[in-house]
Coordinates of C-alpha atoms in Angstrom, one line a residue:
M19 CA 132.2 82.4 120.7
Q20 CA 132.1 84.3 123.7
I21 CA 135.7 84.4 123.9
T22 CA 135.5 87.8 126.0
A23 CA 133.1 89.4 127.9
F24 CA 131.2 91.6 125.6
D25 CA 127.9 92.3 124.2
Y26 CA 128.1 92.8 120.1
V27 CA 124.7 93.4 119.4
R28 CA 124.5 96.1 122.0
D29 CA 128.0 97.3 121.3
T30 CA 129.3 97.7 124.8
K31 CA 131.0 95.6 127.8
D32 CA 129.2 92.8 129.3
S33 CA 129.1 91.9 133.2
G34 CA 128.5 88.1 132.5
G35 CA 130.9 85.2 131.1
S36 CA 133.5 84.9 128.7
L37 CA 136.3 82.4 128.1
A38 CA 138.7 85.1 129.0
K39 CA 137.1 85.0 132.9
L40 CA 136.9 81.3 133.0
A41 CA 140.6 81.2 131.9
T42 CA 141.1 83.3 135.5
L43 CA 138.8 80.5 137.1
I44 CA 140.3 77.7 135.5
A45 CA 144.1 79.0 136.3
S46 CA 142.7 79.0 139.6
A47 CA 141.7 75.5 139.9
R48 CA 145.0 74.1 138.2
A49 CA 147.5 76.0 140.8
K50 CA 145.2 74.3 143.6
A51 CA 145.3 70.7 142.1
E52 CA 149.0 70.8 141.7
A53 CA 149.9 72.0 145.4
S54 CA 147.5 69.2 145.9
G55 CA 149.1 66.2 143.6
A56 CA 146.0 66.1 142.3
I57 CA 145.6 65.7 138.0
C58 CA 143.7 68.3 136.7
L59 CA 141.5 67.6 133.4
L60 CA 140.1 70.4 131.1
V61 CA 137.1 69.9 128.7
D62 CA 134.8 71.0 126.5
N63 CA 131.6 69.3 125.5
G64 CA 130.8 71.3 122.2
D65 CA 129.0 74.3 120.4
T66 CA 132.5 76.3 120.8
L67 CA 132.0 77.8 117.5
Q68 CA 129.1 79.5 117.6
G69 CA 127.3 82.3 119.8
T70 CA 128.4 85.6 118.4
P71 CA 128.4 87.8 115.4
I72 CA 131.8 86.8 115.7
A73 CA 131.7 83.2 114.3
D74 CA 129.6 84.8 111.5
L75 CA 132.2 87.2 110.2
L76 CA 134.5 84.3 110.2
D77 CA 132.2 82.5 108.0
D78 CA 131.4 85.5 105.7
E79 CA 134.8 85.9 105.2
N80 CA 136.3 82.7 105.2
G81 CA 138.2 83.5 107.7
M82 CA 139.4 80.5 109.3
T83 CA 141.9 80.1 106.1
A84 CA 142.4 83.8 106.1
C85 CA 143.3 84.3 109.9
E86 CA 143.8 82.2 112.9
H87 CA 140.4 81.5 114.3
P88 CA 140.5 83.1 117.9
M89 CA 138.5 80.3 119.1
A90 CA 141.0 77.6 118.6
T91 CA 144.1 80.3 119.4
A92 CA 143.0 81.0 122.8
M93 CA 141.9 76.9 123.4
N94 CA 145.1 76.0 122.5
W95 CA 146.9 78.8 124.7
M96 CA 144.9 77.1 127.9
N97 CA 146.0 73.9 126.8
Y98 CA 142.8 71.5 126.8
D99 CA 143.1 68.0 126.9
A100 CA 140.4 67.3 125.1
I101 CA 136.6 68.8 123.2
G102 CA 133.7 67.2 122.0
L103 CA 131.3 68.7 119.5
G104 CA 127.3 70.3 119.3
N105 CA 125.3 70.2 117.1
H106 CA 125.5 74.0 116.4
D107 CA 129.1 73.2 115.8
F108 CA 127.6 72.6 112.2
D109 CA 125.8 75.7 111.6
H110 CA 128.1 76.9 109.2
G111 CA 129.0 73.4 107.5
L112 CA 131.6 70.8 107.1
D113 CA 133.9 72.9 105.0
G114 CA 134.3 75.5 107.8
L115 CA 133.8 73.3 110.7
A116 CA 136.5 71.0 108.9
K117 CA 139.1 74.2 108.7
A118 CA 138.0 75.6 112.0
L119 CA 139.0 71.9 113.9
A120 CA 142.2 71.8 112.0
Q121 CA 143.6 74.8 114.1
F122 CA 143.0 73.1 117.5
E123 CA 145.4 71.2 118.4
M124 CA 143.6 69.3 121.5
P125 CA 142.0 66.0 120.5
V126 CA 138.9 66.3 119.3
V127 CA 136.2 63.6 119.8
C128 CA 132.4 62.5 118.8
G129 CA 131.6 58.7 118.6
N130 CA 128.4 59.0 116.7
L131 CA 129.7 61.2 114.0
D132 CA 131.0 59.8 111.2
A133 CA 132.0 62.2 108.2
D134 CA 135.1 61.7 105.7
T135 CA 135.7 65.7 105.9
L136 CA 136.3 65.3 109.1
P137 CA 139.4 63.2 109.8
M138 CA 140.4 64.8 112.8
V139 CA 137.7 64.2 115.0
R140 CA 138.3 60.8 117.0
K141 CA 135.3 58.4 118.3
S142 CA 137.0 57.9 121.9
L143 CA 140.8 58.8 123.3
M144 CA 143.0 57.4 126.0
L145 CA 144.8 59.2 127.8
T146 CA 147.6 58.4 130.5
K147 CA 148.5 60.6 133.6
L148 CA 150.8 59.9 135.9
V149 CA 149.9 59.5 139.9
E150 CA 152.3 60.2 142.3
N151 CA 151.4 58.0 145.6
A152 CA 152.5 59.7 149.3
N153 CA 155.8 56.8 149.2
G154 CA 156.7 59.3 146.0
T155 CA 156.3 56.2 143.6
T156 CA 154.3 56.9 140.6
Q157 CA 151.3 54.5 138.8
E158 CA 149.8 55.0 135.7
L159 CA 145.8 56.0 135.3
R160 CA 144.1 55.3 132.2
I161 CA 141.5 58.2 131.1
G162 CA 139.2 56.9 128.7
I163 CA 137.0 60.0 127.0
V164 CA 133.7 59.6 124.5
S165 CA 131.4 62.0 123.7
C166 CA 128.2 62.3 121.4
M167 CA 125.5 64.9 120.4
P168 CA 121.7 64.1 119.8
D169 CA 121.5 62.5 116.5
K170 CA 118.7 65.0 115.7
A171 CA 121.4 67.1 114.7
A172 CA 121.2 65.4 111.7
L173 CA 117.9 67.1 110.9
W174 CA 118.8 70.5 112.2
S175 CA 121.7 70.8 109.8
R176 CA 120.2 68.7 107.3
H177 CA 121.5 71.0 104.4
H178 CA 125.2 71.0 105.8
V179 CA 125.3 66.9 106.4
E180 CA 123.0 65.3 103.9
N181 CA 125.1 62.5 101.9
R182 CA 128.3 64.2 103.5
A183 CA 127.8 62.5 106.8
R184 CA 125.9 60.5 109.5
I185 CA 125.1 60.9 112.9
E186 CA 124.0 57.7 115.0
A187 CA 122.0 57.8 118.0
P188 CA 124.2 58.2 120.7
L189 CA 123.1 55.7 123.5
P190 CA 124.4 52.6 121.5
I191 CA 127.4 54.2 120.9
L192 CA 128.3 55.5 124.2
K193 CA 127.6 52.0 125.2
R194 CA 130.0 50.4 123.3
S195 CA 132.9 53.5 123.4
A196 CA 132.9 53.2 127.3
A197 CA 132.9 49.1 127.2
E198 CA 135.7 49.1 124.9
L199 CA 137.7 51.4 126.8
K200 CA 137.2 49.7 129.8
S201 CA 138.1 46.4 128.2
Q202 CA 141.3 48.1 126.9
G203 CA 142.2 49.2 129.9
A204 CA 140.8 52.6 131.2
D205 CA 140.3 52.8 134.8
I206 CA 137.5 55.5 134.5
V207 CA 135.6 56.9 131.4
I208 CA 134.4 60.7 131.4
C209 CA 131.6 61.3 128.8
L210 CA 131.4 64.5 127.2
A211 CA 127.3 64.2 126.6
H212 CA 126.1 67.7 124.5
M213 CA 123.1 67.0 125.8
G214 CA 121.3 67.6 128.6
L215 CA 118.6 66.5 131.5
A216 CA 115.3 66.5 130.3
I217 CA 112.7 68.6 132.4
F218 CA 110.4 67.2 130.9
E219 CA 109.2 64.1 129.0
E220 CA 110.7 64.1 126.0
G221 CA 109.4 60.7 124.3
P222 CA 111.3 58.4 122.1
D223 CA 113.3 60.5 120.3
A224 CA 114.5 62.5 123.2
Q225 CA 117.3 64.8 122.8
N226 CA 118.0 65.3 126.3
Q227 CA 119.4 61.8 127.6
I228 CA 121.5 62.5 130.2
A229 CA 120.0 60.6 133.0
R230 CA 120.2 57.3 130.5
V231 CA 123.6 58.2 130.1
A232 CA 124.3 57.8 133.6
Q233 CA 122.8 54.5 133.6
I234 CA 125.6 53.5 131.5
E235 CA 127.9 51.3 133.8
E236 CA 131.0 51.8 132.4
I237 CA 130.8 55.9 132.6
D238 CA 131.9 57.4 135.7
V239 CA 131.9 60.9 135.1
I240 CA 129.6 63.6 132.8
I241 CA 129.7 66.9 131.4
G242 CA 126.8 67.6 130.5
G243 CA 125.5 70.6 128.0
H244 CA 123.4 71.8 125.5
T245 CA 119.9 73.3 127.1
H246 CA 121.8 76.0 128.7
L247 CA 120.7 75.2 132.2
K248 CA 123.3 74.5 135.2
F249 CA 123.8 71.7 137.4
P250 CA 124.2 71.7 140.3
G251 CA 121.4 73.5 140.7
P252 CA 117.9 74.5 141.7
E253 CA 116.7 74.4 137.6
H254 CA 116.8 70.8 137.9
A255 CA 114.7 70.5 140.8
G256 CA 112.4 67.4 141.5
L257 CA 113.6 65.1 138.6
A258 CA 114.0 61.7 140.0
D259 CA 117.2 60.1 141.0
V260 CA 119.1 63.3 140.7
D261 CA 120.5 65.1 143.5
I262 CA 121.3 69.0 143.1
E263 CA 122.5 69.6 145.8
N264 CA 126.1 67.4 145.6
G265 CA 125.6 67.3 141.7
H266 CA 124.7 63.5 141.0
V267 CA 122.4 61.8 138.4
H268 CA 121.6 58.3 139.3
G269 CA 125.2 58.5 141.5
K270 CA 127.4 59.6 139.0
P271 CA 129.0 63.0 139.2
L272 CA 127.8 65.5 136.7
V273 CA 128.5 69.1 135.8
Q274 CA 126.1 71.1 133.2
P275 CA 128.2 74.5 133.2
G276 CA 125.3 76.9 131.6
A277 CA 126.4 79.0 128.5
S278 CA 128.4 81.6 126.9
G279 CA 131.2 81.1 129.6
S280 CA 128.8 81.4 132.7
D281 CA 130.8 78.9 134.7
V282 CA 133.4 76.6 135.0
G283 CA 132.1 72.9 136.2
E284 CA 134.4 71.0 138.6
I285 CA 134.1 67.6 139.1
E286 CA 136.5 66.1 141.9
L287 CA 137.1 62.6 142.2
A288 CA 138.9 60.6 144.9
L289 CA 139.8 57.6 143.3
R290 CA 141.4 54.1 145.3
R291 CA 143.6 51.4 143.6
S292 CA 141.9 48.0 143.9
A293 CA 143.4 45.7 146.0
G294 CA 144.4 42.6 143.9
I295 CA 143.3 43.4 140.7
G296 CA 145.2 46.9 140.0
K297 CA 142.3 49.0 138.8
W298 CA 141.5 52.2 139.8
R299 CA 137.7 53.3 141.1
V300 CA 135.9 56.4 142.3
E301 CA 135.6 56.1 146.0
K302 CA 134.0 59.8 146.1
S303 CA 133.3 62.7 143.9
T304 CA 131.9 66.3 144.5
S305 CA 130.3 68.3 141.4
R306 CA 130.5 72.1 141.5
L307 CA 129.6 75.5 139.7
V308 CA 132.3 78.3 139.9
S309 CA 130.3 81.3 138.2
A310 CA 132.2 84.2 136.4
T311 CA 130.6 87.1 137.5
H312 CA 131.1 91.1 136.8
D313 CA 134.3 91.1 139.4
T314 CA 135.9 88.0 137.8
P315 CA 139.0 89.3 136.0
E316 CA 139.5 88.5 132.4
N317 CA 142.8 86.7 131.6
A318 CA 144.9 89.7 129.8
K319 CA 146.6 86.9 127.4
I320 CA 143.1 85.6 126.2
V321 CA 142.0 88.9 125.8
A322 CA 145.2 89.9 123.5
L323 CA 144.4 86.7 121.1
A324 CA 140.9 88.0 120.6
S325 CA 141.9 91.4 120.0
E326 CA 142.1 91.5 116.1
M327 CA 139.1 89.9 115.7
H328 CA 137.5 91.9 118.0
K329 CA 138.1 94.9 116.4
R330 CA 137.1 93.6 113.1
A331 CA 133.9 92.2 114.3
R332 CA 133.3 95.4 115.9
A333 CA 133.7 97.8 112.6
H334 CA 131.9 95.6 110.6
L335 CA 128.7 95.6 112.9
A336 CA 128.8 99.1 112.9
K337 CA 128.0 99.7 109.6
P338 CA 124.4 101.1 108.9
V339 CA 122.4 99.6 107.1
A340 CA 119.0 100.6 107.2
T341 CA 116.4 102.8 109.0
I342 CA 113.0 102.4 110.8
D343 CA 110.3 104.7 111.2
R344 CA 109.6 104.0 115.3
P345 CA 110.8 102.2 118.1
M346 CA 110.7 98.1 117.3
H347 CA 110.9 95.3 120.3
S348 CA 110.1 91.7 121.5
Y349 CA 108.8 92.8 125.2
F350 CA 105.3 91.6 124.9
A351 CA 105.8 88.8 121.5
L352 CA 104.6 86.0 123.8
A353 CA 101.1 87.9 125.2
H354 CA 100.7 90.0 121.7
P355 CA 101.6 89.8 117.8
S356 CA 105.3 91.7 117.9
P357 CA 106.7 93.9 115.1
V358 CA 110.0 91.6 115.7
P359 CA 108.7 88.3 114.6
A360 CA 106.7 89.9 111.8
L361 CA 109.6 91.5 110.4
L362 CA 111.5 88.6 110.2
A363 CA 108.0 87.0 108.6
E364 CA 107.7 89.0 106.0
A365 CA 111.5 89.2 105.1
K366 CA 111.0 84.8 104.8
H367 CA 108.0 86.1 102.7
Q368 CA 110.1 88.3 100.7
S369 CA 112.2 85.3 100.0
V370 CA 110.7 82.3 99.3
A371 CA 108.0 84.8 96.9
T372 CA 111.1 85.4 94.9
A373 CA 112.7 82.1 94.9
L374 CA 109.4 80.4 93.8
S375 CA 108.1 82.3 90.9
N376 CA 107.9 80.5 87.9
T377 CA 107.7 77.0 89.7
Q378 CA 104.5 75.0 90.1
E379 CA 104.1 76.2 93.9
A380 CA 103.7 79.6 92.8
D381 CA 100.1 79.7 92.9
L382 CA 99.3 78.4 96.2
P383 CA 98.8 80.4 99.0
L384 CA 102.3 81.2 100.7
L385 CA 102.3 82.3 104.5
S386 CA 105.2 82.9 106.7
V387 CA 106.4 81.8 109.9
A388 CA 108.1 83.3 112.9
S389 CA 109.2 82.5 116.4
A390 CA 109.7 84.5 119.2
A391 CA 112.8 83.8 120.1
L392 CA 114.4 86.8 122.2
T393 CA 111.5 86.8 125.0
G394 CA 113.7 86.2 128.2
G395 CA 113.4 82.8 129.5
F396 CA 116.7 80.8 130.6
D397 CA 119.0 83.7 129.2
G398 CA 117.4 86.4 131.9
P399 CA 116.0 89.8 131.5
E400 CA 118.3 91.0 128.7
N401 CA 117.5 88.7 126.7
F402 CA 115.0 91.2 124.5
V403 CA 115.0 92.7 121.1
F404 CA 114.8 96.7 121.4
L405 CA 115.6 98.8 118.3
E406 CA 115.4 102.6 118.8
K407 CA 113.8 104.4 115.5
G408 CA 115.7 105.6 112.4
E409 CA 119.6 104.0 112.0
I410 CA 119.5 100.3 112.3
K411 CA 123.4 98.8 112.1
R412 CA 124.4 95.1 111.2
R413 CA 124.6 94.4 114.9
H414 CA 121.0 95.0 115.2
I415 CA 120.0 92.4 113.0
A416 CA 122.5 90.0 114.1
G417 CA 120.6 90.6 117.5
M418 CA 117.3 89.8 115.6
N419 CA 118.7 86.3 114.9
P420 CA 121.3 85.1 116.8
Y421 CA 121.4 81.6 115.0
A422 CA 122.9 81.0 111.5
N423 CA 119.2 80.1 110.1
H424 CA 118.9 79.5 106.6
I425 CA 115.3 80.4 105.0
W426 CA 113.5 77.2 103.5
A427 CA 110.0 76.9 102.5
V428 CA 107.7 73.6 103.0
R429 CA 104.7 72.6 101.5
T430 CA 102.2 71.7 103.9
T431 CA 98.3 71.3 104.4
G432 CA 95.3 73.3 106.6
H433 CA 95.6 70.0 109.0
Q434 CA 99.5 70.0 109.6
L435 CA 99.2 74.1 110.0
K436 CA 96.7 73.4 112.6
D437 CA 98.6 70.7 114.6
W438 CA 102.1 73.7 114.3
L439 CA 99.9 76.0 115.9
E440 CA 98.6 73.5 118.5
R441 CA 102.2 72.6 119.5
S442 CA 103.4 76.2 119.3
A443 CA 100.2 76.9 121.8
L444 CA 102.1 74.5 124.4
I445 CA 104.3 77.7 125.9
F446 CA 100.8 78.7 127.6
N447 CA 100.2 77.7 131.2
T448 CA 96.6 76.4 131.9
L449 CA 95.0 79.5 133.5
S450 CA 92.5 79.1 135.6
S451 CA 89.7 81.6 136.9
D452 CA 90.7 81.8 140.6
D453 CA 94.6 82.7 140.2
E454 CA 95.6 86.4 139.1
D455 CA 99.2 85.7 139.5
Q456 CA 99.4 82.6 137.3
L457 CA 102.5 82.8 134.9
L458 CA 101.4 83.1 131.5
I459 CA 103.9 81.1 130.0
N460 CA 105.4 77.8 131.2
P461 CA 108.8 78.4 132.5
S462 CA 110.1 74.8 131.0
V463 CA 109.1 75.7 127.1
P464 CA 111.6 78.2 125.7
G465 CA 110.6 81.2 123.7
F466 CA 111.8 79.9 120.1
R467 CA 108.9 77.3 120.5
F468 CA 106.3 79.8 119.8
D469 CA 105.6 80.2 116.1
A470 CA 102.9 82.7 114.7
I471 CA 101.9 82.1 111.0
Y472 CA 101.3 85.0 109.1
G473 CA 99.0 85.2 106.6
L474 CA 96.6 83.3 108.3
T475 CA 94.3 84.5 111.4
Y476 CA 93.3 82.3 114.7
S477 CA 92.7 82.6 118.3
I478 CA 94.3 80.7 121.0
D479 CA 92.5 80.1 124.2
P480 CA 95.2 79.2 127.3
S481 CA 92.3 78.2 129.3
Q482 CA 91.9 74.8 127.2
L483 CA 94.4 72.1 128.1
P484 CA 97.0 71.3 125.3
R485 CA 96.3 69.0 122.4
F486 CA 100.3 68.2 122.6
D487 CA 102.4 67.1 125.4
T488 CA 105.5 67.8 125.8
A489 CA 107.0 65.7 123.6
G490 CA 105.2 67.0 120.7
R491 CA 102.4 63.7 121.2
T492 CA 98.9 64.2 120.2
L493 CA 96.0 64.2 122.9
H494 CA 93.6 63.2 120.7
D495 CA 90.6 63.5 123.6
R496 CA 91.6 67.5 123.9
P497 CA 90.1 69.9 121.9
G498 CA 93.3 72.3 122.0
R499 CA 93.5 75.7 122.1
I500 CA 93.4 77.2 118.4
A501 CA 90.0 78.1 116.7
D502 CA 88.6 80.2 114.0
L503 CA 92.1 79.3 111.8
K504 CA 91.3 81.4 108.5
W505 CA 92.9 82.3 105.5
Q506 CA 91.4 84.9 103.6
G507 CA 88.8 85.5 106.0
R508 CA 87.6 81.8 105.1
P509 CA 88.0 78.8 107.3
V510 CA 91.0 76.6 106.4
T511 CA 90.3 73.4 105.6
D512 CA 92.1 70.2 106.6
D513 CA 93.2 69.1 103.2
Q514 CA 94.1 72.6 101.8
A515 CA 97.7 73.2 100.3
F516 CA 100.0 76.0 101.6
V517 CA 103.6 77.0 101.2
V518 CA 105.0 78.2 104.2
A519 CA 108.6 79.7 104.3
T520 CA 110.4 79.3 107.6
T521 CA 114.1 78.4 108.5
D522 CA 116.0 74.7 108.5
H523 CA 116.3 74.3 111.8
R524 CA 112.2 74.3 111.9
A525 CA 111.8 72.4 108.7
G526 CA 114.3 70.0 110.6
G527 CA 111.9 69.1 113.3
G528 CA 113.9 71.7 116.0
G529 CA 111.8 72.6 119.0
V530 CA 109.6 69.6 118.8
F531 CA 108.1 69.8 116.0
Q532 CA 107.5 67.6 113.2
P533 CA 110.3 67.4 110.5
F534 CA 109.5 67.7 107.1
P535 CA 110.1 64.9 104.6
N536 CA 112.4 65.7 101.9
Q537 CA 109.4 65.7 99.2
S538 CA 107.6 68.7 100.8
L539 CA 110.7 70.6 101.1
V540 CA 110.0 73.3 98.3
V541 CA 112.7 75.4 99.0
R542 CA 116.1 74.7 100.9
G543 CA 119.0 76.7 101.8
H544 CA 117.7 79.6 99.9
A545 CA 119.5 82.9 101.8
P546 CA 120.8 83.3 104.7
L547 CA 117.7 85.1 107.5
Q548 CA 119.8 88.0 108.4
E549 CA 121.2 89.1 104.4
A550 CA 117.0 88.7 103.9
V551 CA 116.1 90.6 106.8
L552 CA 118.3 93.3 105.2
K553 CA 117.0 93.0 101.9
F554 CA 113.4 93.0 102.7
L555 CA 114.6 96.4 105.2
N556 CA 116.2 98.1 102.4
N557 CA 113.8 97.3 99.7
K558 CA 110.9 98.7 102.1
G559 CA 112.7 101.9 102.7
Q560 CA 111.9 103.3 106.0
Q561 CA 108.3 101.2 106.3
Q562 CA 108.3 98.7 109.1
A563 CA 106.6 95.2 108.5
T564 CA 102.8 95.8 108.1
I565 CA 101.2 92.1 108.0
T566 CA 97.8 91.0 109.8
E567 CA 98.6 90.5 113.3
P568 CA 97.8 86.7 112.7
W569 CA 96.5 85.8 116.5
H570 CA 94.7 87.2 119.5
F571 CA 93.5 85.1 122.6
K572 CA 90.1 84.2 122.7
A573 CA 88.3 86.9 124.1
G574 CA 86.1 86.8 127.2
L575 CA 88.0 84.1 129.0
N576 CA 87.8 86.3 132.1
R577 CA 91.6 85.2 133.1
S578 CA 94.5 87.0 134.6
A579 CA 98.1 85.8 134.0
V580 CA 101.6 87.2 134.5
L581 CA 103.8 87.7 132.1
L582 CA 107.5 88.4 132.4
T583 CA 109.7 90.9 130.8
S584 CA 112.5 93.5 130.6
P585 CA 112.3 96.4 133.1
S586 CA 112.2 98.1 129.8
A587 CA 108.7 97.3 128.9
D588 CA 106.8 100.1 131.2
R589 CA 107.0 102.7 128.8
F590 CA 105.4 100.3 125.9
L591 CA 102.3 98.9 127.9
H592 CA 100.3 101.0 126.0
E593 CA 100.8 99.0 123.2
I594 CA 98.6 96.1 125.2
A595 CA 96.3 98.8 126.7
H596 CA 93.8 96.0 125.6
L597 CA 95.1 93.4 127.9
R598 CA 94.3 95.9 130.7
P599 CA 98.4 95.7 131.9
E600 CA 99.3 96.1 135.6
T601 CA 102.9 96.2 136.6
C602 CA 103.5 94.2 139.9
G603 CA 107.4 95.2 140.6
I604 CA 110.6 93.2 139.5
D605 CA 111.1 89.3 140.2
H606 CA 114.3 87.8 142.2
D607 CA 115.7 87.3 138.7
G608 CA 114.8 90.8 137.4
F609 CA 111.8 90.5 135.1
L610 CA 108.9 92.9 135.5
R611 CA 105.6 91.4 136.2
V612 CA 103.1 92.4 133.9
R613 CA 99.7 91.2 135.4
L614 CA 96.9 91.2 132.1
H615 CA 93.6 90.5 131.6
L616 CA 92.4 88.1 128.9

């Protein structure tokens, strides 16, 4: 939903990407193709309908029936040949998705989705294009398109799709669909794979399976996504059978063009018609990314098509909704409990406590969990929350929680809680005693996978090896990193029962966590998280989140490590004085390096 280069949280123009900038780059690529007599296809592989507050506003206002959907209008004008679906396209429910897709004029493809409410979604697609030969004659080129998303989307969006839609495992569907298209005469098959290249081993339930997609014989070309990483490029260096320079995986061309309109992925194919059998084949391919930069002009037509919703969004997000009595930020949330996750945790706690009153779970200890979602990482040094003391506007609340999460609550045990925290502690590198410049955080683990559980107290020891691997599987020979786990000052026992206020995403297993079965869900779809935060702030007046800090690093580790944070964090270093912070300059990505002493 990044239609124009505008940051709605900061209410300012953005120097990054946008669909309007990509439209300029796409027009240039199409002109080059036309000049050379080449066929040019334009496709997209999903998460199109979520990503900025405009998406939430459209849903709040039922805007997909009240007005033209700006993304559909823009993409229709750009004349896409086909689009796929991503898991976040389900964030506002099947009915909202149906209303939006009804406005798209190009074919929508998703092979592993079955939903009666989405009759416009096709299992596969065959396009026919005319190829002009050097002698002026023309021949048909038949292009098959298949598309899939991770089947875990059924868990992540369980409250939307349960009993209404089915999302199957993608690989068997892709193999069968591609083979059917080839048997029907497809010369090449393009796969819109809403999944990425796994940068670490994800186990048997992997969501990023492009390496395996590339091994499907009938698939010739792959468009990747989902992880927000870019390909070709160094972010996937070291992976087996991956050519990061020329953009090939197992010899197949692949592009994965980032997120939020950052890049256009271009794949150029040289095709040759086989003598005798009359079939085309890919003789040579090149893959590349063309980035939308600060200097890339936005297409005026796209800007104009989005202008009305843009104005409405800015006006809505400018409304004052609360006040806070001191600044809040997430600059150190991966090194010390932060007020931003604490605020989210208290809002969940208050919301679930109300929902559980007069139920059989009301007497159980109620905890709440919040992740450190906006802490730099893949999205760069601007990906942090900062709120000045005083008036809070709706755009600030939107910035704290950019996804359409709802508050859920799960019944769990002390043993499960410790496993939950051990999985969260995967984010820390294993720290040695002889490297003062080692990174505190494993850069391949995003911040939203680091949960703190409020209502408990515990210590984290990053000098120990993690008790779970990157796929979330238990390594039984390791003691782990979590110790001194207590509730109300007393050790938590394995069989002790708790209720935890969380989100639909985490309850569904998002982030290599274990999904909770239906019988463990005690509150589902109770309230949008953003609305719960607003209610909490207004109930508390100017008082900020004050719940007990749940975790700390184990004392006396005698380790040093570098935290990458926003350059704006330097004026708040006094808040982590106990870690004896030392600034070590700005790195090549624009992060401030802060050495911490644990």
